[in-house]
């Protein structure tokens, strides 16, 4: 359900469970974390198959304890600590716990029509500890509260306007846009990429 491939210095990690809106199980989270932790490419891209990036936790698994699993933090921390450029290539809507990996990426590119929502208040779960911090850093406290406390579902344009998305493109332009954004990092020395990234986060 998690596929990896590497082309021209870019490691693509794909969630492939489209019949279930790419809902995540513990096994899938483990595979995602391992894929990120072992990635030696200059650029890491997370994407999904089908029309939804990920609906978040599989509901049956969430009720069985996945909602509070440390695997979510392991994954988002691995993405945040990746020394190269990380890009969330959102082939569709991202929801719930799947927002954590997207927030941990350096850039977020979404297809037109992609939405963002994180219904933890409605479902009775707490977000993972790092998610509100990263969300607030991107969009500010008021909009973070809109998403996490008021259950707002942001459209593509709303996500663009507040800085949650960095680009919105037609579905057939997603891969090309990612490759364009990655091009400077692909031609640079990895230590240079890591140094600039560290300066930004200092």
Coordinates of N, CA and C in Angstrom, one line a residue:
X1 N 0.8 -1.2 0.0 CA 0.0 0.0 0.0 C 0.8 1.3 0.0
X2 N 2.1 1.1 0.3 CA 3.1 2.3 0.2 C 4.1 1.9 -0.8
X3 N 4.2 2.7 -1.8 CA 5.1 2.4 -2.9 C 6.2 3.5 -3.0
X4 N 7.4 3.1 -3.3 CA 8.5 4.0 -3.4 C 9.2 3.8 -4.8
X5 N 9.6 4.9 -5.4 CA 10.4 4.9 -6.6 C 11.3 6.1 -6.7
X6 N 12.3 6.0 -7.4 CA 13.3 7.1 -7.5 C 13.6 7.4 -9.0
X7 N 13.5 8.6 -9.3 CA 13.8 9.1 -10.7 C 14.6 10.4 -10.6
X8 N 15.7 10.4 -11.2 CA 16.5 11.7 -11.4 C 16.7 12.4 -10.0
X9 N 17.0 11.6 -9.0 CA 17.3 12.2 -7.7 C 16.1 12.5 -6.8
X10 N 14.9 12.2 -7.3 CA 13.7 12.4 -6.5 C 13.2 11.1 -6.1
X11 N 12.9 11.0 -4.8 CA 12.3 9.8 -4.3 C 10.8 10.0 -4.1
X12 N 10.0 9.3 -4.8 CA 8.5 9.4 -4.7 C 8.0 8.3 -3.8
X13 N 7.3 8.8 -2.8 CA 6.6 7.8 -1.8 C 5.1 8.0 -2.0
X14 N 4.5 6.9 -2.4 CA 3.1 7.0 -2.8 C 2.2 6.2 -1.9
X15 N 1.1 6.8 -1.4 CA 0.1 6.0 -0.7 C -0.8 5.4 -1.7
X16 N -0.9 4.1 -1.7 CA -1.7 3.4 -2.8 C -2.8 2.6 -2.2
X17 N -3.9 3.2 -1.7 CA -5.1 2.5 -1.2 C -6.3 3.3 -1.7
X18 N -6.4 3.6 -2.9 CA -7.4 4.5 -3.4 C -8.9 4.1 -3.2
X19 N -9.1 2.8 -3.1 CA -10.4 2.3 -2.8 C -10.9 2.6 -1.4
X20 N -10.0 3.0 -0.5 CA -10.3 3.4 0.8 C -9.9 4.9 1.1
X21 N -9.8 5.7 0.0 CA -9.4 7.1 0.1 C -8.1 7.2 0.7
X22 N -7.2 6.2 0.5 CA -5.9 6.2 1.1 C -5.8 6.4 2.6
X23 N -6.9 5.8 3.2 CA -6.9 5.8 4.7 C -5.7 5.0 5.2
X24 N -5.1 5.5 6.3 CA -3.9 4.9 6.8 C -4.1 3.9 8.0
X25 N -3.4 2.8 7.9 CA -3.3 1.8 9.0 C -2.0 1.9 9.7
X26 N -1.8 1.2 10.8 CA -0.5 1.2 11.5 C 0.6 0.7 10.6
X27 N 0.3 -0.3 9.8 CA 1.3 -0.9 8.9 C 1.7 0.1 7.9
X28 N 0.8 0.9 7.3 CA 1.1 1.9 6.3 C 1.9 3.0 6.9
X29 N 1.6 3.4 8.1 CA 2.4 4.5 8.8 C 3.8 4.0 9.0
X30 N 3.9 2.7 9.5 CA 5.3 2.2 9.7 C 6.1 2.2 8.4
X31 N 5.4 1.8 7.3 CA 6.1 1.7 6.0 C 6.5 3.2 5.5
X32 N 5.6 4.1 5.7 CA 5.9 5.5 5.4 C 7.1 6.0 6.1
X33 N 7.1 5.8 7.5 CA 8.2 6.2 8.3 C 9.5 5.6 7.8
X34 N 9.5 4.3 7.6 CA 10.7 3.6 7.1 C 11.2 4.1 5.7
X35 N 10.3 4.4 4.9 CA 10.6 5.0 3.5 C 11.3 6.3 3.7
X36 N 10.8 7.1 4.6 CA 11.4 8.5 4.8 C 12.8 8.3 5.5
X37 N 12.9 7.5 6.5 CA 14.1 7.4 7.3 C 15.2 6.8 6.5
X38 N 14.9 6.0 5.5 CA 16.0 5.3 4.7 C 16.2 6.0 3.3
X39 N 15.5 7.1 3.1 CA 15.6 7.8 1.8 C 17.0 8.5 1.7
X40 N 17.7 8.2 0.6 CA 19.0 8.8 0.4 C 19.0 9.8 -0.7
X41 N 17.8 10.1 -1.3 CA 17.7 11.1 -2.4 C 17.8 12.5 -1.9
X42 N 18.0 13.4 -2.8 CA 18.1 14.9 -2.5 C 16.7 15.5 -2.2
X43 N 15.7 14.9 -2.9 CA 14.4 15.4 -2.8 C 13.4 14.3 -2.5
X44 N 12.6 14.5 -1.5 CA 11.6 13.5 -1.1 C 10.2 14.1 -1.4
X45 N 9.4 13.3 -2.1 CA 8.0 13.7 -2.5 C 7.0 12.7 -2.0
X46 N 6.0 13.2 -1.3 CA 4.9 12.3 -0.8 C 3.7 12.6 -1.6
X47 N 3.0 11.6 -2.1 CA 1.8 11.7 -2.9 C 0.9 10.6 -2.7
X48 N -0.2 10.5 -3.5 CA -1.2 9.5 -3.3 C -1.7 9.0 -4.7
X49 N -2.3 7.9 -4.7 CA -3.0 7.4 -5.9 C -4.5 7.7 -5.8
X50 N -5.1 8.0 -6.9 CA -6.5 8.3 -6.9 C -6.8 9.8 -6.7
X51 N -8.0 10.1 -6.3 CA -8.5 11.5 -6.2 C -8.4 12.1 -4.8
X52 N -7.9 11.3 -3.8 CA -7.7 11.8 -2.5 C -6.3 11.5 -2.0
X53 N -5.6 12.5 -1.5 CA -4.2 12.2 -0.9 C -4.3 11.2 0.2
X54 N -5.1 11.6 1.2 CA -5.4 10.6 2.3 C -6.5 11.1 3.2
X55 N -7.4 10.2 3.5 CA -8.5 10.6 4.4 C -8.0 10.6 5.9
X56 N -6.7 10.3 6.2 CA -6.3 10.2 7.5 C -6.3 8.8 8.0
X57 N -6.5 8.6 9.3 CA -6.5 7.3 9.9 C -7.7 6.4 9.4
X58 N -7.5 5.2 9.1 CA -8.6 4.3 8.9 C -9.4 4.3 10.2
X59 N -10.7 4.5 10.0 CA -11.5 4.7 11.2 C -11.6 3.5 12.2
X60 N -11.6 2.3 11.6 CA -11.6 1.2 12.5 C -10.3 1.1 13.3
X61 N -9.2 1.4 12.6 CA -7.9 1.4 13.2 C -7.8 2.5 14.3
X62 N -8.3 3.7 13.9 CA -8.3 4.8 14.9 C -9.0 4.5 16.2
X63 N -10.2 3.8 16.0 CA -10.9 3.5 17.2 C -10.2 2.4 18.0
X64 N -9.4 1.6 17.4 CA -8.6 0.6 18.0 C -7.3 1.1 18.6
X65 N -7.1 2.4 18.5 CA -5.9 3.0 19.2 C -4.9 3.7 18.3
X66 N -5.1 3.6 17.0 CA -4.2 4.3 16.0 C -4.2 5.8 16.2
X67 N -5.3 6.3 16.6 CA -5.4 7.8 16.7 C -4.3 8.4 17.7
X68 N -3.9 7.6 18.6 CA -2.9 8.0 19.6 C -1.6 7.4 19.5
X69 N -1.4 6.7 18.4 CA -0.1 6.0 18.2 C 1.1 6.9 18.0
X70 N 2.2 6.6 18.5 CA 3.4 7.4 18.3 C 3.9 7.3 16.9
X71 N 3.4 6.4 16.1 CA 3.8 6.3 14.7 C 3.6 7.6 13.9
X72 N 2.5 8.4 14.2 CA 2.3 9.7 13.6 C 3.4 10.6 13.8
X73 N 3.9 10.7 15.0 CA 5.0 11.7 15.4 C 6.3 11.1 14.8
X74 N 6.5 9.8 14.8 CA 7.7 9.3 14.1 C 7.7 9.7 12.7
X75 N 6.6 9.6 12.0 CA 6.6 9.9 10.6 C 6.8 11.4 10.3
X76 N 6.1 12.3 11.0 CA 6.3 13.7 10.8 C 7.6 14.2 11.2
X77 N 8.2 13.6 12.3 CA 9.6 14.0 12.7 C 10.6 13.6 11.6
X78 N 10.4 12.4 11.1 CA 11.3 11.9 10.0 C 11.3 12.9 8.8
X79 N 10.1 13.3 8.5 CA 10.0 14.2 7.3 C 10.6 15.6 7.7
X80 N 10.3 16.1 8.8 CA 10.9 17.4 9.2 C 12.4 17.4 9.3
X81 N 13.0 16.2 9.7 CA 14.4 16.1 9.9 C 15.1 15.7 8.6
X82 N 14.4 15.4 7.5 CA 15.0 15.0 6.3 C 15.9 16.2 5.8
X83 N 17.2 15.9 5.5 CA 18.1 17.0 5.2 C 17.9 17.7 3.8
X84 N 17.2 17.0 2.9 CA 16.9 17.6 1.6 C 15.5 18.3 1.6
X85 N 15.1 18.6 0.4 CA 13.8 19.2 0.2 C 12.7 18.2 0.2
X86 N 11.6 18.5 1.0 CA 10.5 17.6 1.0 C 9.2 18.3 0.5
X87 N 8.5 17.6 -0.4 CA 7.4 18.2 -1.1 C 6.2 17.3 -0.9
X88 N 5.0 17.8 -0.5 CA 3.8 17.1 -0.5 C 3.1 17.4 -1.8
X89 N 3.0 16.4 -2.6 CA 2.3 16.6 -3.9 C 0.9 16.0 -3.8
X90 N 0.0 16.9 -3.4 CA -1.4 16.5 -3.0 C -2.2 16.3 -4.3
X91 N -2.4 15.1 -4.6 CA -3.3 14.7 -5.7 C -4.8 14.9 -5.4
X92 N -5.1 15.3 -4.2 CA -6.5 15.5 -3.8 C -6.5 15.9 -2.3
X93 N -7.7 15.8 -1.7 CA -7.9 16.3 -0.4 C -7.1 15.6 0.6
X94 N -6.7 16.3 1.7 CA -5.9 15.7 2.8 C -6.7 16.0 4.1
X95 N -6.9 14.9 4.9 CA -7.8 15.1 6.1 C -7.1 14.4 7.3
X96 N -7.6 14.8 8.4 CA -7.2 14.2 9.7 C -5.8 14.1 9.9
X97 N -5.4 12.9 10.5 CA -4.0 12.7 10.8 C -3.0 12.8 9.7
X98 N -3.5 12.6 8.5 CA -2.6 12.7 7.3 C -2.1 14.1 7.1
X99 N -2.8 15.1 7.7 CA -2.3 16.5 7.7 C -0.9 16.6 8.3
X100 N -0.6 15.8 9.3 CA 0.7 15.9 10.0 C 1.9 15.7 9.0
X101 N 1.9 14.7 8.2 CA 3.0 14.6 7.2 C 3.1 15.7 6.2
X102 N 1.9 16.2 5.9 CA 1.9 17.3 4.9 C 2.4 18.6 5.5
X103 N 2.0 18.9 6.8 CA 2.5 20.0 7.5 C 4.0 20.0 7.7
X104 N 4.6 18.7 7.9 CA 6.0 18.6 8.1 C 6.9 18.8 6.9
X105 N 6.2 18.8 5.7 CA 7.0 19.0 4.4 C 7.4 20.4 4.3
X106 N 8.4 20.6 3.5 CA 8.9 22.0 3.2 C 7.9 22.7 2.3
X107 N 7.4 22.1 1.3 CA 6.5 22.7 0.3 C 5.2 21.8 0.2
X108 N 4.1 22.4 -0.2 CA 2.9 21.7 -0.4 C 2.3 22.2 -1.8
X109 N 2.2 21.3 -2.7 CA 1.6 21.6 -4.0 C 0.4 20.7 -4.2
X110 N -0.7 21.4 -4.5 CA -2.0 20.6 -4.6 C -2.7 20.8 -5.9
X111 N -3.4 19.8 -6.3 CA -4.3 19.9 -7.5 C -5.5 20.8 -7.2
X112 N -6.0 21.5 -8.2 CA -7.2 22.3 -8.0 C -8.3 21.4 -7.5
X113 N -9.0 21.9 -6.5 CA -10.1 21.2 -5.9 C -9.7 20.4 -4.6
X114 N -8.4 20.4 -4.3 CA -8.0 19.7 -3.1 C -8.4 20.5 -1.9
X115 N -8.9 19.9 -0.8 CA -9.3 20.6 0.4 C -8.5 20.1 1.6
X116 N -8.5 20.8 2.7 CA -7.8 20.4 3.9 C -8.8 20.5 5.0
X117 N -8.9 19.4 5.8 CA -9.7 19.5 7.1 C -9.1 18.5 8.0
X118 N -9.3 18.8 9.3 CA -8.7 18.0 10.4 C -9.7 18.0 11.6
X119 N -10.7 17.1 11.4 CA -11.9 17.1 12.3 C -11.7 16.4 13.7
X120 N -10.6 16.8 14.4 CA -10.3 16.2 15.7 C -11.3 16.6 16.7
X121 N -11.8 17.8 16.7 CA -12.8 18.2 17.7 C -14.1 17.3 17.6
X122 N -14.5 17.2 16.3 CA -15.8 16.4 16.1 C -15.6 14.9 16.4
X123 N -14.4 14.4 16.2 CA -14.2 13.0 16.4 C -13.8 12.6 17.8
X124 N -13.4 13.7 18.6 CA -13.0 13.4 20.0 C -11.6 13.0 20.2
X125 N -10.7 13.2 19.2 CA -9.3 12.9 19.3 C -8.5 14.2 19.4
X126 N -7.3 14.1 20.1 CA -6.4 15.2 20.1 C -5.5 15.1 18.8
X127 N -5.1 16.3 18.2 CA -4.1 16.2 17.1 C -2.8 15.7 17.7
X128 N -2.0 15.2 16.8 CA -0.6 14.9 17.3 C 0.1 16.2 17.7
X129 N 1.0 16.1 18.7 CA 1.5 17.3 19.4 C 2.2 18.3 18.5
X130 N 2.9 17.8 17.4 CA 3.6 18.8 16.6 C 2.7 19.4 15.5
X131 N 1.5 18.8 15.3 CA 0.7 19.3 14.2 C 0.1 20.7 14.4
X132 N -0.4 21.1 15.6 CA -0.9 22.4 15.8 C 0.3 23.5 15.8
X133 N 1.4 23.0 16.2 CA 2.6 24.0 16.2 C 3.0 24.3 14.7
X134 N 3.0 23.3 13.9 CA 3.4 23.5 12.5 C 2.3 24.2 11.7
X135 N 1.0 23.9 12.0 CA -0.1 24.5 11.4 C -0.1 26.0 11.8
X136 N 0.1 26.3 13.0 CA 0.1 27.7 13.5 C 1.2 28.5 12.8
X137 N 2.4 27.9 12.7 CA 3.5 28.6 12.0 C 3.2 28.9 10.6
X138 N 2.4 28.1 9.9 CA 2.0 28.4 8.5 C 0.9 29.4 8.4
X139 N -0.2 29.2 9.2 CA -1.4 30.0 8.9 C -1.8 31.0 10.0
X140 N -1.1 30.9 11.1 CA -1.4 31.8 12.3 C -2.4 31.1 13.2
X141 N -2.5 31.6 14.4 CA -3.3 31.0 15.4 C -4.8 31.0 15.1
X142 N -5.4 32.1 14.5 CA -6.8 32.1 14.3 C -7.2 31.1 13.3
X143 N -6.5 31.0 12.2 CA -6.9 30.0 11.2 C -6.6 28.6 11.7
X144 N -5.6 28.4 12.5 CA -5.3 27.1 13.1 C -6.5 26.7 13.9
X145 N -7.1 27.6 14.6 CA -8.3 27.3 15.5 C -9.5 27.1 14.6
X146 N -9.6 27.7 13.5 CA -10.7 27.5 12.5 C -10.7 26.0 12.1
X147 N -9.5 25.5 11.8 CA -9.3 24.2 11.3 C -9.5 23.1 12.4
X148 N -8.8 23.3 13.5 CA -8.8 22.3 14.6 C -9.9 22.4 15.6
X149 N -10.5 23.6 15.8 CA -11.5 23.8 16.8 C -12.9 24.0 16.2
X150 N -12.9 24.7 15.1 CA -14.2 24.9 14.4 C -14.5 24.0 13.3
X151 N -13.6 23.1 13.0 CA -13.8 22.1 12.0 C -13.9 22.6 10.6
X152 N -13.3 23.8 10.3 CA -13.4 24.4 9.0 C -12.8 23.5 7.9
X153 N -13.4 23.4 6.8 CA -12.8 22.7 5.6 C -12.3 23.7 4.6
X154 N -11.0 23.9 4.5 CA -10.4 24.9 3.6 C -10.4 24.4 2.2
X155 N -10.9 25.3 1.3 CA -10.8 25.0 -0.1 C -9.4 25.2 -0.6
X156 N -9.2 24.9 -1.9 CA -7.8 25.1 -2.5 C -7.4 26.6 -2.4
X157 N -8.3 27.4 -2.7 CA -8.0 28.9 -2.7 C -7.8 29.4 -1.3
X158 N -8.6 29.0 -0.4 CA -8.4 29.4 1.0 C -7.1 28.9 1.5
X159 N -6.7 27.7 1.2 CA -5.4 27.2 1.6 C -4.3 27.9 1.0
X160 N -4.4 28.3 -0.3 CA -3.4 29.1 -0.9 C -3.3 30.5 -0.3
X161 N -4.4 31.1 0.0 CA -4.4 32.5 0.5 C -3.8 32.6 1.9
X162 N -3.9 31.5 2.7 CA -3.3 31.6 4.0 C -1.9 31.0 4.1
X163 N -1.4 30.4 3.0 CA -0.1 29.9 3.1 C 0.0 28.4 3.4
X164 N -1.2 27.7 3.5 CA -1.1 26.3 3.8 C -0.7 25.5 2.5
X165 N -1.2 26.0 1.4 CA -0.7 25.5 0.1 C 0.3 26.5 -0.5
X166 N 1.3 26.0 -1.2 CA 2.3 26.9 -1.9 C 2.0 27.1 -3.3
X167 N 1.4 26.1 -4.0 CA 1.0 26.1 -5.4 C -0.3 25.3 -5.6
X168 N -1.1 25.7 -6.5 CA -2.2 24.9 -7.0 C -2.1 24.7 -8.5
X169 N -2.3 23.5 -8.9 CA -2.1 23.2 -10.4 C -3.1 22.3 -10.9
X170 N -3.2 22.2 -12.2 CA -4.1 21.2 -12.8 C -3.6 19.8 -12.5
X171 N -4.4 18.8 -12.4 CA -3.9 17.4 -12.0 C -2.8 16.9 -13.0
X172 N -2.9 17.2 -14.2 CA -1.9 16.7 -15.2 C -0.6 17.5 -15.1
X173 N -0.5 18.6 -14.3 CA 0.7 19.3 -14.1 C 1.4 19.1 -12.8
X174 N 0.9 18.2 -12.0 CA 1.4 18.0 -10.6 C 2.8 17.6 -10.7
X175 N 3.1 16.5 -11.4 CA 4.5 15.9 -11.4 C 5.5 16.9 -12.0
X176 N 5.1 17.6 -13.1 CA 6.0 18.6 -13.7 C 6.3 19.7 -12.8
X177 N 5.3 20.2 -12.0 CA 5.5 21.3 -11.1 C 6.4 20.9 -10.0
X178 N 6.3 19.7 -9.5 CA 7.2 19.2 -8.4 C 8.6 19.1 -8.9
X179 N 8.8 18.6 -10.1 CA 10.1 18.5 -10.7 C 10.8 19.9 -10.9
X180 N 10.0 20.8 -11.3 CA 10.5 22.2 -11.5 C 10.9 22.8 -10.1
X181 N 10.1 22.6 -9.1 CA 10.5 23.1 -7.8 C 11.7 22.4 -7.2
X182 N 11.9 21.1 -7.6 CA 13.0 20.4 -7.1 C 14.3 20.6 -7.8
X183 N 14.3 21.3 -9.0 CA 15.4 21.3 -9.9 C 16.7 21.9 -9.3
X184 N 16.5 23.0 -8.6 CA 17.7 23.7 -8.0 C 18.4 22.8 -7.0
X185 N 17.6 22.1 -6.1 CA 18.2 21.2 -5.1 C 18.8 20.0 -5.8
X186 N 18.3 19.6 -6.9 CA 18.9 18.4 -7.5 C 20.2 18.6 -8.1
X187 N 20.5 19.9 -8.5 CA 21.8 20.2 -9.1 C 22.8 20.7 -8.0
X188 N 22.3 20.9 -6.8 CA 23.2 21.5 -5.7 C 23.8 20.3 -4.9
X189 N 24.9 20.7 -4.2 CA 25.5 19.7 -3.3 C 24.6 19.5 -2.1
X190 N 24.4 18.3 -1.7 CA 23.5 18.0 -0.6 C 23.8 18.8 0.7
X191 N 25.1 19.0 0.9 CA 25.4 19.8 2.1 C 25.0 21.3 2.0
X192 N 24.9 21.8 0.8 CA 24.4 23.1 0.6 C 22.9 23.2 0.8
X193 N 22.2 22.2 0.3 CA 20.8 22.1 0.5 C 20.5 22.1 2.0
X194 N 21.2 21.2 2.7 CA 21.0 21.0 4.2 C 21.3 22.3 4.9
X195 N 22.3 23.0 4.5 CA 22.7 24.2 5.2 C 21.7 25.3 5.1
X196 N 21.2 25.5 3.9 CA 20.1 26.5 3.7 C 18.9 26.1 4.5
X197 N 18.5 24.9 4.4 CA 17.3 24.5 5.2 C 17.5 24.7 6.7
X198 N 18.7 24.4 7.2 CA 18.9 24.6 8.6 C 18.9 26.1 9.0
X199 N 19.4 27.0 8.1 CA 19.3 28.4 8.3 C 17.9 28.9 8.4
X200 N 17.0 28.4 7.5 CA 15.6 28.8 7.5 C 14.9 28.4 8.8
X201 N 15.3 27.3 9.3 CA 14.6 26.8 10.5 C 15.4 27.2 11.8
X202 N 16.4 27.9 11.7 CA 17.2 28.3 12.9 C 16.4 29.2 13.8

